[in-house]
mmCIF file of C-alpha atoms and ligand atoms in Angstrom:
data_model
loop_
_atom_site.group_PDB
_atom_site.id
_atom_site.type_symbol
_atom_site.label_atom_id
_atom_site.label_comp_id
_atom_site.label_asym_id
_atom_site.label_seq_id
_atom_site.Cartn_x
_atom_site.Cartn_y
_atom_site.Cartn_z
ATOM 1 C CA MET K 1 11.074 22.535 -13.589
ATOM 2 C CA LYS K 2 8.630 23.140 -10.728
ATOM 3 C CA LEU K 3 4.897 22.942 -11.105
ATOM 4 C CA GLY K 4 1.823 24.927 -10.083
ATOM 5 C CA ILE K 5 0.852 26.855 -6.976
ATOM 6 C CA GLU K 6 2.707 24.551 -4.649
ATOM 7 C CA SER K 7 5.732 24.827 -6.868
ATOM 8 C CA ASP K 8 8.033 25.126 -3.870
ATOM 9 C CA THR K 9 6.952 21.698 -2.739
ATOM 10 C CA TRP K 10 6.245 19.239 -5.542
ATOM 11 C CA GLY K 11 9.076 19.219 -8.029
ATOM 12 C CA SER K 12 9.405 17.176 -11.175
ATOM 13 C CA GLU K 13 12.523 15.317 -10.057
ATOM 14 C CA MET K 14 12.005 14.490 -6.425
ATOM 15 C CA ARG K 15 13.967 12.131 -4.270
ATOM 16 C CA ILE K 16 11.171 10.100 -2.694
ATOM 17 C CA VAL K 17 12.048 8.037 0.368
ATOM 18 C CA PHE K 18 9.515 5.220 0.846
ATOM 19 C CA ALA K 19 9.139 4.104 4.461
ATOM 20 C CA THR K 20 8.352 0.450 3.929
ATOM 21 C CA GLY K 21 9.875 -2.895 4.678
ATOM 22 C CA ASN K 22 7.948 -4.519 1.827
ATOM 23 C CA GLN K 23 9.953 -4.903 -1.394
ATOM 24 C CA ASN K 24 6.795 -5.546 -3.443
ATOM 25 C CA LYS K 25 5.398 -2.169 -2.385
ATOM 26 C CA LEU K 26 8.729 -0.511 -3.203
ATOM 27 C CA LYS K 27 8.739 -2.014 -6.687
ATOM 28 C CA GLU K 28 5.176 -0.922 -7.367
ATOM 29 C CA ALA K 29 5.915 2.650 -6.221
ATOM 30 C CA LYS K 30 8.979 2.782 -8.486
ATOM 31 C CA GLU K 31 6.839 1.687 -11.434
ATOM 32 C CA TYR K 32 4.379 4.546 -10.936
ATOM 33 C CA LEU K 33 6.688 7.359 -9.867
ATOM 34 C CA GLU K 34 10.046 6.842 -11.589
ATOM 35 C CA PRO K 35 8.702 7.300 -15.152
ATOM 36 C CA LEU K 36 7.760 10.832 -14.000
ATOM 37 C CA GLY K 37 11.434 11.551 -13.311
ATOM 38 C CA HIS K 38 11.397 10.924 -9.563
ATOM 39 C CA ASN K 39 13.799 8.652 -7.758
ATOM 40 C CA VAL K 40 12.191 6.243 -5.287
ATOM 41 C CA GLU K 41 14.334 4.642 -2.606
ATOM 42 C CA GLN K 42 13.624 2.701 0.570
ATOM 43 C CA LEU K 43 14.006 4.412 3.953
ATOM 44 C CA LEU K 44 16.924 2.683 5.660
ATOM 45 C CA VAL K 45 18.126 3.427 9.169
ATOM 46 C CA ALA K 46 21.570 2.034 10.023
ATOM 47 C CA GLY K 47 21.359 0.053 6.790
ATOM 48 C CA LYS K 48 18.019 -1.617 7.408
ATOM 49 C CA ALA K 49 14.319 -0.942 7.020
ATOM 50 C CA PRO K 50 13.071 0.308 10.397
ATOM 51 C CA ASP K 51 10.158 -1.315 12.213
ATOM 52 C CA PHE K 52 7.058 0.811 12.625
ATOM 53 C CA ILE K 53 4.657 0.559 15.521
ATOM 54 C CA GLU K 54 1.204 0.175 14.010
ATOM 55 C CA PRO K 55 -1.382 1.681 16.365
ATOM 56 C CA GLN K 56 -4.373 -0.548 17.045
ATOM 57 C CA ILE K 57 -6.900 1.783 15.381
ATOM 58 C CA GLU K 58 -9.666 0.735 12.999
ATOM 59 C CA ASP K 59 -8.860 3.506 10.531
ATOM 60 C CA LEU K 60 -6.326 2.806 7.802
ATOM 61 C CA GLN K 61 -5.630 6.490 7.219
ATOM 62 C CA GLN K 62 -4.810 7.046 10.891
ATOM 63 C CA VAL K 63 -2.423 4.087 10.794
ATOM 64 C CA THR K 64 -0.758 5.567 7.695
ATOM 65 C CA LEU K 65 -0.460 8.997 9.328
ATOM 66 C CA SER K 66 1.146 7.363 12.340
ATOM 67 C CA LYS K 67 3.689 5.648 10.051
ATOM 68 C CA LEU K 68 4.401 9.049 8.496
ATOM 69 C CA GLU K 69 5.041 10.668 11.892
ATOM 70 C CA GLN K 70 7.435 7.858 12.795
ATOM 71 C CA ALA K 71 9.230 8.138 9.433
ATOM 72 C CA ILE K 72 9.624 11.916 9.806
ATOM 73 C CA ALA K 73 11.138 11.396 13.266
ATOM 74 C CA MET K 74 13.670 8.948 11.792
ATOM 75 C CA MET K 75 14.878 11.218 8.987
ATOM 76 C CA PRO K 76 17.850 13.535 9.502
ATOM 77 C CA LYS K 77 16.598 17.193 9.472
ATOM 78 C CA SER K 78 18.902 18.077 6.567
ATOM 79 C CA GLU K 79 17.297 15.378 4.387
ATOM 80 C CA LEU K 80 13.742 16.324 5.376
ATOM 81 C CA SER K 81 14.041 19.640 3.591
ATOM 82 C CA SER K 82 15.267 18.113 0.361
ATOM 83 C CA CYS K 83 13.256 14.957 -0.129
ATOM 84 C CA ALA K 84 9.699 13.677 -0.029
ATOM 85 C CA ILE K 85 8.550 10.837 2.219
ATOM 86 C CA LEU K 86 6.118 8.196 0.997
ATOM 87 C CA VAL K 87 4.171 5.944 3.363
ATOM 88 C CA GLU K 88 1.472 3.418 2.591
ATOM 89 C CA ASP K 89 -0.738 1.180 4.651
ATOM 90 C CA SER K 90 -3.020 -1.442 3.234
ATOM 91 C CA GLY K 91 -5.172 -4.346 4.231
ATOM 92 C CA LEU K 92 -7.714 -6.951 3.210
ATOM 93 C CA PHE K 93 -11.265 -6.336 4.455
ATOM 94 C CA ILE K 94 -13.576 -9.379 4.269
ATOM 95 C CA ASP K 95 -17.330 -8.635 4.304
ATOM 96 C CA SER K 96 -18.486 -11.814 6.089
ATOM 97 C CA LEU K 97 -15.772 -11.394 8.767
ATOM 98 C CA LYS K 98 -16.970 -7.830 9.494
ATOM 99 C CA GLY K 99 -13.886 -6.342 7.862
ATOM 100 C CA PHE K 100 -11.311 -8.678 9.449
ATOM 101 C CA PRO K 101 -8.303 -8.808 9.046
ATOM 102 C CA GLY K 102 -8.485 -5.119 7.921
ATOM 103 C CA VAL K 103 -5.954 -2.985 9.776
ATOM 104 C CA TYR K 104 -4.622 -6.199 11.368
ATOM 105 C CA SER K 105 -3.795 -7.753 7.967
ATOM 106 C CA SER K 106 -0.062 -7.743 8.512
ATOM 107 C CA TYR K 107 -0.388 -9.424 11.924
ATOM 108 C CA ALA K 108 -2.989 -11.920 10.676
ATOM 109 C CA TYR K 109 -0.729 -12.758 7.740
ATOM 110 C CA LYS K 110 2.187 -13.555 10.086
ATOM 111 C CA THR K 111 0.014 -15.593 12.453
ATOM 112 C CA ILE K 112 -2.807 -17.458 10.687
ATOM 113 C CA GLY K 113 -1.848 -16.630 7.077
ATOM 114 C CA PRO K 114 -4.047 -17.101 4.000
ATOM 115 C CA ARG K 115 -4.810 -20.723 5.014
ATOM 116 C CA GLY K 116 -6.130 -19.508 8.356
ATOM 117 C CA ILE K 117 -8.393 -17.029 6.552
ATOM 118 C CA LEU K 118 -9.721 -19.857 4.345
ATOM 119 C CA ARG K 119 -10.417 -21.926 7.476
ATOM 120 C CA LEU K 120 -12.254 -19.016 9.115
ATOM 121 C CA MET K 121 -14.445 -18.613 6.040
ATOM 122 C CA GLY K 122 -15.220 -22.302 5.611
ATOM 123 C CA GLN K 123 -17.480 -22.989 2.617
ATOM 124 C CA THR K 124 -19.581 -19.823 2.954
ATOM 125 C CA LYS K 125 -20.871 -18.404 -0.305
ATOM 126 C CA LEU K 126 -20.465 -14.883 1.079
ATOM 127 C CA ARG K 127 -16.915 -14.353 -0.167
ATOM 128 C CA GLY K 128 -16.940 -10.610 -0.998
ATOM 129 C CA CYS K 129 -13.962 -8.566 0.185
ATOM 130 C CA GLU K 130 -11.752 -5.662 -0.748
ATOM 131 C CA TYR K 131 -8.165 -4.603 -0.530
ATOM 132 C CA ARG K 132 -7.733 -1.006 0.596
ATOM 133 C CA ALA K 133 -4.651 1.191 0.461
ATOM 134 C CA VAL K 134 -3.860 4.677 1.726
ATOM 135 C CA SER K 135 -0.737 6.320 0.322
ATOM 136 C CA ILE K 136 0.624 9.592 1.674
ATOM 137 C CA LEU K 137 3.327 11.710 0.109
ATOM 138 C CA PHE K 138 4.849 14.318 2.413
ATOM 139 C CA MET K 139 7.222 17.132 1.663
ATOM 140 C CA GLN K 140 8.085 20.309 3.550
ATOM 141 C CA GLY K 141 5.046 20.112 5.793
ATOM 142 C CA LYS K 142 2.565 19.389 2.985
ATOM 143 C CA LYS K 143 0.765 16.098 2.425
ATOM 144 C CA ILE K 144 -1.098 14.472 -0.419
ATOM 145 C CA ILE K 145 -3.321 11.588 0.716
ATOM 146 C CA LYS K 146 -4.747 9.149 -1.855
ATOM 147 C CA THR K 147 -6.731 5.968 -1.382
ATOM 148 C CA GLY K 148 -7.366 2.954 -3.576
ATOM 149 C CA ILE K 149 -9.851 0.105 -3.313
ATOM 150 C CA CYS K 150 -9.929 -3.180 -5.222
ATOM 151 C CA ARG K 151 -13.087 -5.273 -4.747
ATOM 152 C CA GLY K 152 -12.942 -9.021 -5.132
ATOM 153 C CA GLU K 153 -13.715 -12.419 -3.657
ATOM 154 C CA ILE K 154 -11.860 -14.859 -1.446
ATOM 155 C CA SER K 155 -11.111 -18.044 -3.407
ATOM 156 C CA LEU K 156 -11.996 -21.469 -2.048
ATOM 157 C CA GLU K 157 -8.370 -22.571 -2.073
ATOM 158 C CA ILE K 158 -4.806 -21.259 -2.324
ATOM 159 C CA THR K 159 -4.183 -20.642 -6.043
ATOM 160 C CA GLY K 160 -1.043 -19.367 -7.785
ATOM 161 C CA ASN K 161 2.557 -18.671 -6.840
ATOM 162 C CA GLY K 162 3.142 -14.988 -7.574
ATOM 163 C CA GLY K 163 2.574 -11.819 -5.566
ATOM 164 C CA PHE K 164 2.664 -11.707 -1.786
ATOM 165 C CA GLY K 165 0.453 -11.658 1.284
ATOM 166 C CA TYR K 166 -3.133 -12.641 0.556
ATOM 167 C CA ASP K 167 -2.701 -12.662 -3.235
ATOM 168 C CA PRO K 168 -3.143 -16.489 -3.536
ATOM 169 C CA ILE K 169 -6.679 -16.179 -2.118
ATOM 170 C CA PHE K 170 -7.783 -12.875 -3.678
ATOM 171 C CA ILE K 171 -9.753 -12.893 -6.951
ATOM 172 C CA PRO K 172 -10.311 -9.316 -8.159
ATOM 173 C CA GLU K 173 -13.792 -8.508 -9.408
ATOM 174 C CA VAL K 174 -12.487 -7.394 -12.795
ATOM 175 C CA SER K 175 -10.479 -10.576 -13.407
ATOM 176 C CA ASP K 176 -11.417 -13.688 -15.341
ATOM 177 C CA GLY K 177 -11.403 -15.761 -12.161
ATOM 178 C CA ARG K 178 -7.640 -15.738 -11.593
ATOM 179 C CA THR K 179 -6.199 -14.717 -8.246
ATOM 180 C CA PHE K 180 -3.641 -11.896 -8.018
ATOM 181 C CA SER K 181 -1.056 -14.657 -7.529
ATOM 182 C CA GLN K 182 -1.779 -15.906 -11.038
ATOM 183 C CA MET K 183 -1.168 -12.514 -12.646
ATOM 184 C CA SER K 184 1.962 -10.693 -13.710
ATOM 185 C CA GLU K 185 3.044 -7.813 -11.463
ATOM 186 C CA SER K 186 1.954 -5.238 -14.040
ATOM 187 C CA GLU K 187 -1.472 -6.836 -14.525
ATOM 188 C CA LYS K 188 -2.050 -6.896 -10.772
ATOM 189 C CA SER K 189 -0.836 -3.321 -10.397
ATOM 190 C CA SER K 190 -3.180 -2.047 -13.125
ATOM 191 C CA MET K 191 -6.189 -2.983 -10.978
ATOM 192 C CA SER K 192 -4.810 -3.159 -7.438
ATOM 193 C CA HIS K 193 -5.687 -0.921 -4.492
ATOM 194 C CA ARG K 194 -2.053 0.244 -4.215
ATOM 195 C CA GLY K 195 -1.813 0.798 -7.974
ATOM 196 C CA LYS K 196 -4.901 3.036 -7.793
ATOM 197 C CA SER K 197 -3.623 5.082 -4.856
ATOM 198 C CA LEU K 198 -0.173 5.479 -6.448
ATOM 199 C CA LYS K 199 -1.702 6.452 -9.787
ATOM 200 C CA ALA K 200 -3.793 9.117 -8.031
ATOM 201 C CA LEU K 201 -0.664 10.360 -6.217
ATOM 202 C CA SER K 202 1.347 10.513 -9.416
ATOM 203 C CA GLU K 203 -1.466 12.423 -11.153
ATOM 204 C CA ALA K 204 -1.695 14.851 -8.227
ATOM 205 C CA ILE K 205 2.012 15.712 -8.283
ATOM 206 C CA SER K 206 2.000 16.044 -12.074
ATOM 207 C CA SER K 207 -1.095 18.232 -12.162
ATOM 208 C CA PRO K 208 -0.506 21.924 -12.949
ATOM 209 C CA SER K 209 -3.178 22.837 -10.349
ATOM 210 C CA MET K 210 -1.188 21.314 -7.453
HETATM 211 P P1 ITT A 1 5.128 -1.947 5.478
HETATM 212 O O1 ITT A 1 6.546 -2.112 5.867
HETATM 213 O O2 ITT A 1 4.932 -0.956 4.372
HETATM 214 O O3 ITT A 1 4.235 -1.685 6.661
HETATM 215 P P2 ITT A 1 3.695 -4.481 5.294
HETATM 216 O O4 ITT A 1 3.832 -5.626 4.344
HETATM 217 O O5 ITT A 1 3.836 -4.761 6.761
HETATM 218 O O6 ITT A 1 4.738 -3.354 4.827
HETATM 219 P P3 ITT A 1 1.114 -3.267 5.850
HETATM 220 O O7 ITT A 1 1.527 -2.945 7.251
HETATM 221 O O8 ITT A 1 0.492 -2.186 5.019
HETATM 222 O O9 ITT A 1 2.337 -3.798 4.973
HETATM 223 O O10 ITT A 1 0.194 -4.528 5.939
HETATM 224 C C1 ITT A 1 -0.571 -4.876 4.880
HETATM 225 C C2 ITT A 1 -0.746 -6.372 4.880
HETATM 226 O O11 ITT A 1 -1.901 -6.594 4.041
HETATM 227 C C3 ITT A 1 0.438 -7.052 4.205
HETATM 228 O O12 ITT A 1 1.312 -7.623 5.139
HETATM 229 C C4 ITT A 1 -0.235 -8.131 3.370
HETATM 230 O O13 ITT A 1 -0.398 -9.261 4.159
HETATM 231 C C5 ITT A 1 -1.611 -7.530 3.068
HETATM 232 N N1 ITT A 1 -1.589 -6.850 1.756
HETATM 233 C C6 ITT A 1 -1.631 -5.531 1.500
HETATM 234 N N2 ITT A 1 -1.544 -5.297 0.178
HETATM 235 C C7 ITT A 1 -1.431 -6.493 -0.397
HETATM 236 C C8 ITT A 1 -1.283 -6.919 -1.730
HETATM 237 O O14 ITT A 1 -1.195 -6.072 -2.745
HETATM 238 N N3 ITT A 1 -1.189 -8.226 -1.965
HETATM 239 C C9 ITT A 1 -1.255 -9.110 -0.957
HETATM 240 N N4 ITT A 1 -1.374 -8.813 0.329
HETATM 241 C C10 ITT A 1 -1.471 -7.496 0.613
#
């Protein structure tokens, strides 16, 4: 079955190739999109997740669009006509650090890590921050772009063992004081930036008006 005015594009059983090297992101995308009948797989080139060049731009959406262009260039033409490509870029934006690490979150994670962020913040009481995500689904020249934001605070210390990235120092606003690292994957995903953008994407491709 095909749906709505863009029925040639968004089908109900799509093969969605997710251009990411992050297994946590892959799992979260599967949770949102596979119950709708789609199949989500990781983009692999010569058997491994390709590296993407992340342009040094302050705009998350531009970074995500650049990832999409790179992913399209990596896909064999024959596959491009039959599957959808998913890309996502995300980051942690800390108010008192003027949005740092933001679009540099991946680099900051590999270099200074969550402990480095705690050191930069010291004991300041201004601990507000947000995770942001931009997810783009592309098929046959058409794109759906959806964003998600999760507001929270940076904890005073590393807390919890679950999740990835900055989760041990991120306390979502809607939580009872626990960091994302102290939550189950499904609890985190129900309030996370990525969860929100994926939910919006899944609603868009299921909507009869698409
Ligand atoms: P890709 O292959 O999809 O690029 P990545 O992990 O490098 O995977 P990004 O380039 O989008 O992801 O960088 C986002 C960084 O922000 C990521 O490395 C984490 O450090 C952090 N981040 C984003 N979402 C997060 C989340 O849900 N929990 C913890 N950290 C997160």
